CSV table of C-alpha atoms in Angstrom, one decimal:
chain,number,residue,atom,x,y,z
Q,916,UNK,CA,-111.1,298.4,-24.7
Q,917,UNK,CA,-113.5,298.7,-21.8
Q,918,UNK,CA,-117.1,297.9,-21.8
Q,919,UNK,CA,-120.1,298.1,-19.6
Q,920,UNK,CA,-123.4,296.2,-20.0
Q,921,UNK,CA,-126.5,296.2,-17.9
Q,922,UNK,CA,-128.9,293.2,-18.4
Q,923,UNK,CA,-132.4,293.3,-16.9
Q,924,UNK,CA,-133.7,290.0,-15.5
Q,925,UNK,CA,-137.2,290.5,-14.3
Q,926,UNK,CA,-137.1,293.2,-11.6
Q,927,UNK,CA,-133.4,292.8,-11.1
Q,928,UNK,CA,-130.5,294.2,-13.1
Q,929,UNK,CA,-127.2,292.4,-13.7
Q,930,UNK,CA,-124.3,294.8,-14.3
Q,931,UNK,CA,-121.4,293.4,-16.3
Q,932,UNK,CA,-118.1,295.4,-16.4
Q,933,UNK,CA,-115.2,294.4,-18.5
Q,934,UNK,CA,-111.9,296.4,-18.6
Q,935,UNK,CA,-108.9,295.0,-20.4
Q,936,UNK,CA,-107.3,298.4,-21.3
Q,937,UNK,CA,-105.0,299.4,-18.4
Q,938,UNK,CA,-103.7,295.9,-17.8
Q,939,UNK,CA,-102.9,295.4,-21.4
Q,940,UNK,CA,-101.0,298.6,-21.6
Q,941,UNK,CA,-99.0,297.8,-18.5
Q,942,UNK,CA,-98.3,294.3,-19.7
Q,943,UNK,CA,-96.8,295.7,-23.0
Q,944,UNK,CA,-94.1,297.3,-21.0
Q,945,UNK,CA,-93.1,294.3,-18.9
Q,946,UNK,CA,-92.2,290.8,-20.3
Q,947,UNK,CA,-93.9,287.8,-19.0
Q,948,UNK,CA,-92.2,285.8,-16.3
Q,949,UNK,CA,-92.8,282.6,-18.3
Q,950,UNK,CA,-93.4,281.5,-21.8
Q,951,UNK,CA,-97.0,281.4,-22.8
Q,952,UNK,CA,-98.3,278.5,-24.7
Q,953,UNK,CA,-101.9,279.5,-25.7
Q,954,UNK,CA,-103.6,282.7,-26.9
Q,955,UNK,CA,-105.8,282.6,-23.7
Q,956,UNK,CA,-102.7,283.0,-21.5
Q,957,UNK,CA,-102.0,286.3,-23.2
Q,958,UNK,CA,-105.4,287.8,-22.1
Q,959,UNK,CA,-105.1,290.3,-19.3
Q,960,UNK,CA,-108.1,292.0,-17.8
Q,961,UNK,CA,-111.0,292.0,-15.3
Q,962,UNK,CA,-114.6,291.1,-15.3
Q,963,UNK,CA,-117.2,292.0,-12.7
Q,964,UNK,CA,-120.8,290.9,-12.4
Q,965,UNK,CA,-123.3,292.3,-9.8
Q,966,UNK,CA,-126.8,291.1,-9.1
Q,967,UNK,CA,-128.5,293.4,-6.7
Q,968,UNK,CA,-131.6,291.3,-6.1
Q,969,UNK,CA,-130.8,287.6,-6.4
Q,970,UNK,CA,-133.8,286.0,-4.8
Q,971,UNK,CA,-136.2,289.0,-4.7
Q,972,UNK,CA,-135.2,290.1,-1.2
Q,973,UNK,CA,-132.4,292.5,-2.0
Q,974,UNK,CA,-129.8,289.8,-1.7
Q,975,UNK,CA,-126.6,290.8,-3.5
Q,976,UNK,CA,-124.3,288.6,-5.5
Q,977,UNK,CA,-120.9,289.9,-6.6
Q,978,UNK,CA,-118.6,288.0,-9.0
Q,979,UNK,CA,-115.2,289.3,-9.9
Q,980,UNK,CA,-112.4,287.9,-12.0
Q,981,UNK,CA,-108.9,289.4,-12.4
Q,982,UNK,CA,-106.3,287.9,-14.7
Q,983,UNK,CA,-102.7,288.8,-15.3
Q,984,UNK,CA,-100.1,287.2,-17.5
Q,985,UNK,CA,-99.3,284.6,-14.8
Q,986,UNK,CA,-101.9,285.1,-12.1
Q,987,UNK,CA,-105.6,285.0,-11.6
Q,988,UNK,CA,-108.1,285.7,-8.9
Q,989,UNK,CA,-111.9,284.8,-8.8
Q,990,UNK,CA,-114.1,286.0,-5.9
Q,991,UNK,CA,-117.8,285.1,-5.4
Q,992,UNK,CA,-119.5,287.1,-2.6
Q,993,UNK,CA,-123.1,286.8,-1.4
Q,994,UNK,CA,-124.7,289.3,1.0
Q,995,UNK,CA,-128.1,289.4,2.6
Q,996,UNK,CA,-129.7,292.8,3.5
Q,997,UNK,CA,-129.4,294.0,7.1
Q,998,UNK,CA,-130.0,297.3,8.8
Q,999,UNK,CA,-127.0,299.6,8.8
Q,1000,UNK,CA,-126.7,299.6,12.7
Q,1001,UNK,CA,-126.2,295.8,12.6
Q,1002,UNK,CA,-123.1,293.9,11.6
Q,1003,UNK,CA,-123.0,293.0,7.9
Q,1004,UNK,CA,-122.3,289.4,6.9
Q,1005,UNK,CA,-120.8,288.2,3.6
Q,1006,UNK,CA,-120.3,284.6,2.4
Q,1007,UNK,CA,-117.2,284.4,0.2
Q,1008,UNK,CA,-115.7,281.8,-2.1
Q,1009,UNK,CA,-112.3,282.6,-3.6
Q,1010,UNK,CA,-109.8,280.9,-5.9
Q,1011,UNK,CA,-106.4,282.4,-6.8
Q,1012,UNK,CA,-103.3,281.4,-8.7
Q,1013,UNK,CA,-100.0,283.2,-8.5
Q,1014,UNK,CA,-96.3,282.7,-8.8
Q,1015,UNK,CA,-94.6,282.4,-5.4
Q,1016,UNK,CA,-91.8,284.9,-6.2
Q,1017,UNK,CA,-91.5,286.8,-2.9
Q,1018,UNK,CA,-90.1,283.8,-1.0
Q,1019,UNK,CA,-88.9,281.3,-3.7
Q,1020,UNK,CA,-88.1,283.7,-6.5
Q,1021,UNK,CA,-84.4,284.0,-7.4
Q,1022,UNK,CA,-82.9,287.6,-7.2
Q,1023,UNK,CA,-81.0,288.7,-10.4
Q,1024,UNK,CA,-79.3,291.9,-11.6
Q,1025,UNK,CA,-77.9,292.8,-8.2
Q,1026,UNK,CA,-81.3,292.1,-6.5
Q,1027,UNK,CA,-83.2,294.6,-8.7
Q,1028,UNK,CA,-85.4,291.9,-10.2
Q,1029,UNK,CA,-86.7,288.4,-9.1
Q,1030,UNK,CA,-86.9,285.5,-11.4
Q,1031,UNK,CA,-89.4,282.6,-11.2
Q,1032,UNK,CA,-88.5,279.9,-8.8
Q,1033,UNK,CA,-90.8,277.4,-10.5
Q,1034,UNK,CA,-93.2,277.5,-7.5
Q,1035,UNK,CA,-96.8,278.6,-7.7
Q,1036,UNK,CA,-99.6,278.8,-5.2
Q,1037,UNK,CA,-103.1,277.7,-6.0
Q,1038,UNK,CA,-105.5,278.8,-3.2
Q,1039,UNK,CA,-109.1,277.9,-2.6
Q,1040,UNK,CA,-111.0,279.4,0.4
Q,1041,UNK,CA,-114.5,279.4,1.7
Q,1042,UNK,CA,-115.5,281.6,4.5
Q,1043,UNK,CA,-117.7,284.2,6.2
Q,1044,UNK,CA,-116.9,287.9,6.8
Q,1045,UNK,CA,-118.6,290.0,9.4
Q,1046,UNK,CA,-118.2,293.8,9.4
Q,1047,UNK,CA,-119.1,295.7,12.4
Q,1048,UNK,CA,-120.9,299.1,12.1
Q,1049,UNK,CA,-118.3,301.8,11.8
Q,1050,UNK,CA,-117.9,304.4,14.5
Q,1051,UNK,CA,-116.6,307.9,13.8
Q,1052,UNK,CA,-113.0,306.8,13.5
Q,1053,UNK,CA,-112.9,303.0,14.0
Q,1054,UNK,CA,-114.0,300.1,11.7
Q,1055,UNK,CA,-113.5,296.4,12.2
Q,1056,UNK,CA,-114.0,293.1,10.3
Q,1057,UNK,CA,-113.9,289.5,11.6
Q,1058,UNK,CA,-113.7,286.6,9.3
Q,1059,UNK,CA,-113.3,282.8,9.4
Q,1060,UNK,CA,-112.4,280.7,6.5
Q,1061,UNK,CA,-111.2,277.3,5.4
Q,1062,UNK,CA,-108.2,277.5,3.1
Q,1063,UNK,CA,-106.6,274.8,0.9
Q,1064,UNK,CA,-103.2,275.8,-0.6
Q,1065,UNK,CA,-101.7,273.6,-3.3
Q,1066,UNK,CA,-98.1,274.0,-4.6
Q,1067,UNK,CA,-97.6,273.5,-8.4
Q,1068,UNK,CA,-94.7,274.1,-10.7
Q,1069,UNK,CA,-94.8,276.2,-13.9
Q,1070,UNK,CA,-96.2,273.2,-15.8
Q,1071,UNK,CA,-99.2,272.8,-13.4
Q,1072,UNK,CA,-97.9,269.7,-11.7
Q,1073,UNK,CA,-98.1,269.3,-7.9
Q,1074,UNK,CA,-94.8,269.5,-6.1
Q,1075,UNK,CA,-93.6,269.1,-2.5
Q,1076,UNK,CA,-90.0,270.3,-2.6
Q,1077,UNK,CA,-88.1,273.3,-4.1
Q,1078,UNK,CA,-85.2,273.0,-6.5
Q,1079,UNK,CA,-82.8,272.4,-3.5
Q,1080,UNK,CA,-84.9,269.6,-2.1
Q,1081,UNK,CA,-86.5,271.5,0.8
Q,1082,UNK,CA,-90.2,271.1,1.7
Q,1083,UNK,CA,-92.6,273.7,0.3
Q,1084,UNK,CA,-95.5,272.9,2.6
Q,1085,UNK,CA,-95.8,272.5,6.4
Q,1086,UNK,CA,-97.5,269.1,6.1
Q,1087,UNK,CA,-95.0,267.6,3.6
Q,1088,UNK,CA,-97.8,266.9,1.2
Q,1089,UNK,CA,-98.4,268.8,-2.1
Q,1090,UNK,CA,-101.0,270.9,-0.1
Q,1091,UNK,CA,-101.7,272.5,3.2
Q,1092,UNK,CA,-105.2,272.9,4.9
Q,1093,UNK,CA,-106.1,275.4,7.5
Q,1094,UNK,CA,-108.9,277.2,9.2
Q,1095,UNK,CA,-108.1,280.8,9.8
Q,1096,UNK,CA,-109.8,283.3,12.2
Q,1097,UNK,CA,-108.9,286.8,11.2
Q,1098,UNK,CA,-109.6,290.1,13.0
Q,1099,UNK,CA,-108.9,293.4,11.2
Q,1100,UNK,CA,-109.3,296.8,12.8
Q,1101,UNK,CA,-108.7,300.2,11.3
Q,1102,UNK,CA,-108.5,303.7,12.8
Q,1103,UNK,CA,-108.6,306.7,10.4
Q,1104,UNK,CA,-108.7,310.4,11.0
Q,1105,UNK,CA,-108.3,313.3,8.6
Q,1106,UNK,CA,-108.3,317.1,8.5
Q,1107,UNK,CA,-107.8,319.7,5.9
Q,1108,UNK,CA,-104.0,319.5,6.1
Q,1109,UNK,CA,-103.2,315.9,7.2
Q,1110,UNK,CA,-104.5,312.4,7.8
Q,1111,UNK,CA,-103.5,309.4,9.9
Q,1112,UNK,CA,-104.5,305.7,9.5
Q,1113,UNK,CA,-103.6,302.7,11.5
Q,1114,UNK,CA,-104.6,299.2,10.5
Q,1115,UNK,CA,-104.0,296.0,12.4
Q,1116,UNK,CA,-104.5,292.4,11.3
Q,1117,UNK,CA,-104.4,289.3,13.5
Q,1118,UNK,CA,-104.7,285.8,12.1
Q,1119,UNK,CA,-105.1,282.6,14.1
Q,1120,UNK,CA,-104.8,279.1,12.6
Q,1121,UNK,CA,-107.2,276.7,14.3
Q,1122,UNK,CA,-106.0,273.0,14.2
Q,1123,UNK,CA,-109.3,271.2,13.7
Q,1124,UNK,CA,-107.3,268.2,12.4
Q,1125,UNK,CA,-103.8,267.2,13.5
Q,1126,UNK,CA,-102.0,268.1,10.3
Q,1127,UNK,CA,-103.7,271.5,9.9
Q,1128,UNK,CA,-101.6,274.6,10.6
Q,1129,UNK,CA,-101.7,276.3,13.9
Q,1130,UNK,CA,-100.1,279.7,14.0
Q,1131,UNK,CA,-100.6,283.4,15.0
Q,1132,UNK,CA,-99.8,286.1,12.6
Q,1133,UNK,CA,-99.7,289.8,13.4
Q,1134,UNK,CA,-99.3,292.7,11.0
Q,1135,UNK,CA,-99.8,296.5,11.3
Q,1136,UNK,CA,-99.6,299.4,8.9
Q,1137,UNK,CA,-99.3,303.0,10.2
Q,1138,UNK,CA,-99.6,305.8,7.7
Q,1139,UNK,CA,-99.3,309.6,8.1
Q,1140,UNK,CA,-99.8,312.2,5.5
Q,1141,UNK,CA,-99.0,315.9,5.9
Q,1142,UNK,CA,-99.6,318.8,3.4
Q,1143,UNK,CA,-96.5,321.0,3.2
Q,1144,UNK,CA,-97.6,324.0,1.1
Q,1145,UNK,CA,-98.2,322.7,-2.5
Q,1146,UNK,CA,-96.3,319.5,-1.6
Q,1147,UNK,CA,-97.5,316.4,0.3
Q,1148,UNK,CA,-95.4,314.2,2.5
Q,1149,UNK,CA,-96.5,310.6,3.0
Q,1150,UNK,CA,-94.8,308.3,5.5
Q,1151,UNK,CA,-95.7,304.7,6.5
Q,1152,UNK,CA,-94.4,302.0,8.8
Q,1153,UNK,CA,-95.3,298.3,8.2
Q,1154,UNK,CA,-94.4,295.4,10.5
Q,1155,UNK,CA,-95.4,291.9,11.4
Q,1156,UNK,CA,-94.5,288.6,12.9
Q,1157,UNK,CA,-95.7,285.0,12.8
Q,1158,UNK,CA,-95.3,282.3,15.5
Q,1159,UNK,CA,-96.2,278.7,15.6
Q,1160,UNK,CA,-96.5,276.4,12.6
Q,1161,UNK,CA,-95.7,278.0,9.2
Q,1162,UNK,CA,-95.1,277.1,5.7
Q,1163,UNK,CA,-92.3,278.9,3.7
Q,1164,UNK,CA,-94.9,280.7,1.6
Q,1165,UNK,CA,-96.4,282.4,4.7
Q,1166,UNK,CA,-93.1,284.3,5.4
Q,1167,UNK,CA,-93.1,288.1,5.1
Q,1168,UNK,CA,-91.5,289.0,1.7
Q,1169,UNK,CA,-89.5,292.3,1.6
Q,1170,UNK,CA,-88.7,294.2,-1.5
Q,1171,UNK,CA,-90.5,295.5,-4.7
Q,1172,UNK,CA,-93.2,298.0,-5.3
Q,1173,UNK,CA,-95.2,298.7,-2.2
Q,1174,UNK,CA,-92.2,297.6,-0.1
Q,1175,UNK,CA,-88.6,298.6,-0.8
Q,1176,UNK,CA,-88.4,300.1,-4.3
Q,1177,UNK,CA,-85.1,299.5,-6.2
Q,1178,UNK,CA,-85.3,295.8,-5.3
Q,1179,UNK,CA,-87.2,292.9,-7.0
Q,1180,UNK,CA,-90.2,291.3,-5.3
Q,1181,UNK,CA,-88.9,289.7,-2.1
Q,1182,UNK,CA,-85.3,290.4,-3.1
Q,1183,UNK,CA,-84.4,292.0,0.3
Q,1184,UNK,CA,-85.4,289.0,2.3
Q,1185,UNK,CA,-88.2,286.8,3.7
Q,1186,UNK,CA,-88.6,286.1,7.4
Q,1187,UNK,CA,-90.9,285.3,10.2
Q,1188,UNK,CA,-90.8,289.0,11.1
Q,1189,UNK,CA,-90.4,292.2,9.1
Q,1190,UNK,CA,-90.2,296.0,9.4
Q,1191,UNK,CA,-90.6,298.3,6.4
Q,1192,UNK,CA,-90.5,302.1,6.4
Q,1193,UNK,CA,-91.5,304.2,3.4
Q,1194,UNK,CA,-91.5,308.0,2.8
Q,1195,UNK,CA,-92.4,310.0,-0.3
Q,1196,UNK,CA,-92.6,313.7,-1.0
Q,1197,UNK,CA,-95.0,314.6,-3.9
Q,1198,UNK,CA,-95.1,318.0,-5.5
Q,1199,UNK,CA,-97.0,319.5,-8.5
Q,1200,UNK,CA,-95.0,320.4,-11.6
Q,1201,UNK,CA,-98.0,321.6,-13.5
Q,1202,UNK,CA,-101.8,320.8,-13.7
Q,1203,UNK,CA,-101.2,317.4,-15.2
Q,1204,UNK,CA,-97.8,316.4,-13.9
Q,1205,UNK,CA,-96.6,315.6,-10.4
Q,1206,UNK,CA,-93.0,314.8,-9.3
Q,1207,UNK,CA,-91.9,312.8,-6.3
Q,1208,UNK,CA,-88.8,311.8,-4.3
Q,1209,UNK,CA,-88.9,308.6,-2.1
Q,1210,UNK,CA,-86.9,306.6,0.3
Q,1211,UNK,CA,-87.7,303.1,1.4
Q,1212,UNK,CA,-85.9,300.7,3.8
Q,1213,UNK,CA,-86.8,297.2,5.1
Q,1214,UNK,CA,-85.4,294.4,7.2
Q,1215,UNK,CA,-86.4,290.9,8.2
Q,1216,UNK,CA,-85.1,291.5,11.8
Q,1217,UNK,CA,-82.7,288.6,11.3
Q,1218,UNK,CA,-85.6,286.1,11.2
Q,1219,UNK,CA,-84.9,284.7,7.7
Q,1220,UNK,CA,-83.1,281.7,9.2
Q,1221,UNK,CA,-86.3,280.9,11.2
Q,1222,UNK,CA,-88.3,280.2,8.0
Q,1223,UNK,CA,-88.4,276.4,7.2
Q,1224,UNK,CA,-85.7,275.6,4.7
Q,1225,UNK,CA,-84.2,279.1,5.1
Q,1226,UNK,CA,-84.9,280.1,1.4
Q,1227,UNK,CA,-83.6,283.6,1.9
Q,1228,UNK,CA,-80.1,282.5,2.9
Q,1229,UNK,CA,-79.9,279.9,0.1
Q,1230,UNK,CA,-80.7,282.6,-2.4
Q,1231,UNK,CA,-78.2,285.0,-0.9
Q,1232,UNK,CA,-80.7,287.7,0.1
Q,1233,UNK,CA,-79.1,290.4,2.3
Q,1234,UNK,CA,-82.0,290.5,4.9
Q,1235,UNK,CA,-82.1,294.4,4.9
Q,1236,UNK,CA,-82.0,297.0,2.2
Q,1237,UNK,CA,-82.5,300.6,1.2
Q,1238,UNK,CA,-83.9,302.0,-2.0
Q,1239,UNK,CA,-84.3,305.7,-3.1
Q,1240,UNK,CA,-85.3,307.4,-6.2
Q,1241,UNK,CA,-87.8,309.8,-7.9
Q,1242,UNK,CA,-91.0,309.4,-9.9
Q,1243,UNK,CA,-93.4,311.2,-12.2
Q,1244,UNK,CA,-97.2,311.0,-12.2
Q,1245,UNK,CA,-99.0,312.1,-15.3
Q,1246,UNK,CA,-102.8,312.7,-15.0
Q,1247,UNK,CA,-104.6,312.7,-18.3
Q,1248,UNK,CA,-108.3,312.6,-19.2
Q,1249,UNK,CA,-108.0,308.9,-20.1
Q,1250,UNK,CA,-106.1,307.7,-17.0
Q,1251,UNK,CA,-103.0,308.1,-14.8
Q,1252,UNK,CA,-99.5,307.1,-15.9
Q,1253,UNK,CA,-96.7,306.5,-13.3
Q,1254,UNK,CA,-92.9,306.3,-13.8
Q,1255,UNK,CA,-90.4,305.4,-11.0
Q,1256,UNK,CA,-86.7,305.4,-11.1
Q,1257,UNK,CA,-84.9,303.8,-8.1
Q,1258,UNK,CA,-81.5,302.7,-7.0
Q,1259,UNK,CA,-80.7,300.1,-4.3
Q,1260,UNK,CA,-77.7,299.4,-1.9
Q,1261,UNK,CA,-75.9,297.6,-4.7
Q,1262,UNK,CA,-76.0,300.6,-7.0
Q,1263,UNK,CA,-78.4,298.8,-9.3
Q,1264,UNK,CA,-81.0,301.0,-11.0
Q,1265,UNK,CA,-84.6,300.0,-11.8
Q,1266,UNK,CA,-87.4,301.6,-13.7
Q,1267,UNK,CA,-91.1,300.9,-13.0
Q,1268,UNK,CA,-94.1,301.9,-15.2
Q,1269,UNK,CA,-97.7,301.9,-14.2
Q,1270,UNK,CA,-101.0,302.7,-15.8
Q,1271,UNK,CA,-104.4,302.9,-14.1
Q,1272,UNK,CA,-108.0,304.2,-14.4
Q,1273,UNK,CA,-107.9,304.1,-18.3
Q,1274,UNK,CA,-111.3,304.6,-19.9
């Protein structure tokens, strides 16, 4: 159910890529978080359009659209050609819509899943990205953007408070506005038997108007991979903190895939700070099948009470948690299939499926 189409427009070529396959297969294994009222809401997939020569001077226009059962993301990016030794600039417009489960979702089944809290984020941003020329090991990107965040319920109506009556935004209005200056740097080094990567992000909210958010948010991810004979050990440490003005939706959510497996999304906790450690040992079982053992742990460093409204405490989240389990990775000619079985501190077992790179 994938398709690729190239359309020639004068000297330029427009590439259209549509791929609904892997997301449809994944969605068939997991129920929707909400009821769907129209056939369009059941469509899951992605669309990409690339124009390599928009105005005849090698200007590039990229348009991408990703849609899930309850989320969507549209990105429009425009780039002008520049020599490789100069910084590359990109003008970006983005609109996204997603359920805010990590902070306002309700943990269920001994924290193994998170239900909808009837809170959704609709974000519109306009900004400029500047990527510096990469050195042998370092790369960096600086961006500045205006962001408008609106809070809506599952029916699409603007709301200002959660089910317990606590504010959902910093301004007290149905929306927050902010100008964010972001610096992202990455160091990566690899050899035949190992690799190391360190990524750091710093975001600064600039209060151009009095009600706009002013904050400083810091996050880092350190990853180390080592080959141990036929097996491969991967370990990572993620941490971050935010100071200044903040809305509840800006809190660090801990739990779920990519965080602490065995827990639902954000079911461990949500705080102004976080620290998450992951380790996974992967080993081949045959040419097409890999096995793995993993151990994850995370904590909000007792900062959940510092989030406005303290949603983590009201939902009874523990603030720290450990998950362990095993997984299988099946590599086939049509794509990769993933299966994870995990157990958390509360002896609750969870199973995750994943499908990617289907043709």
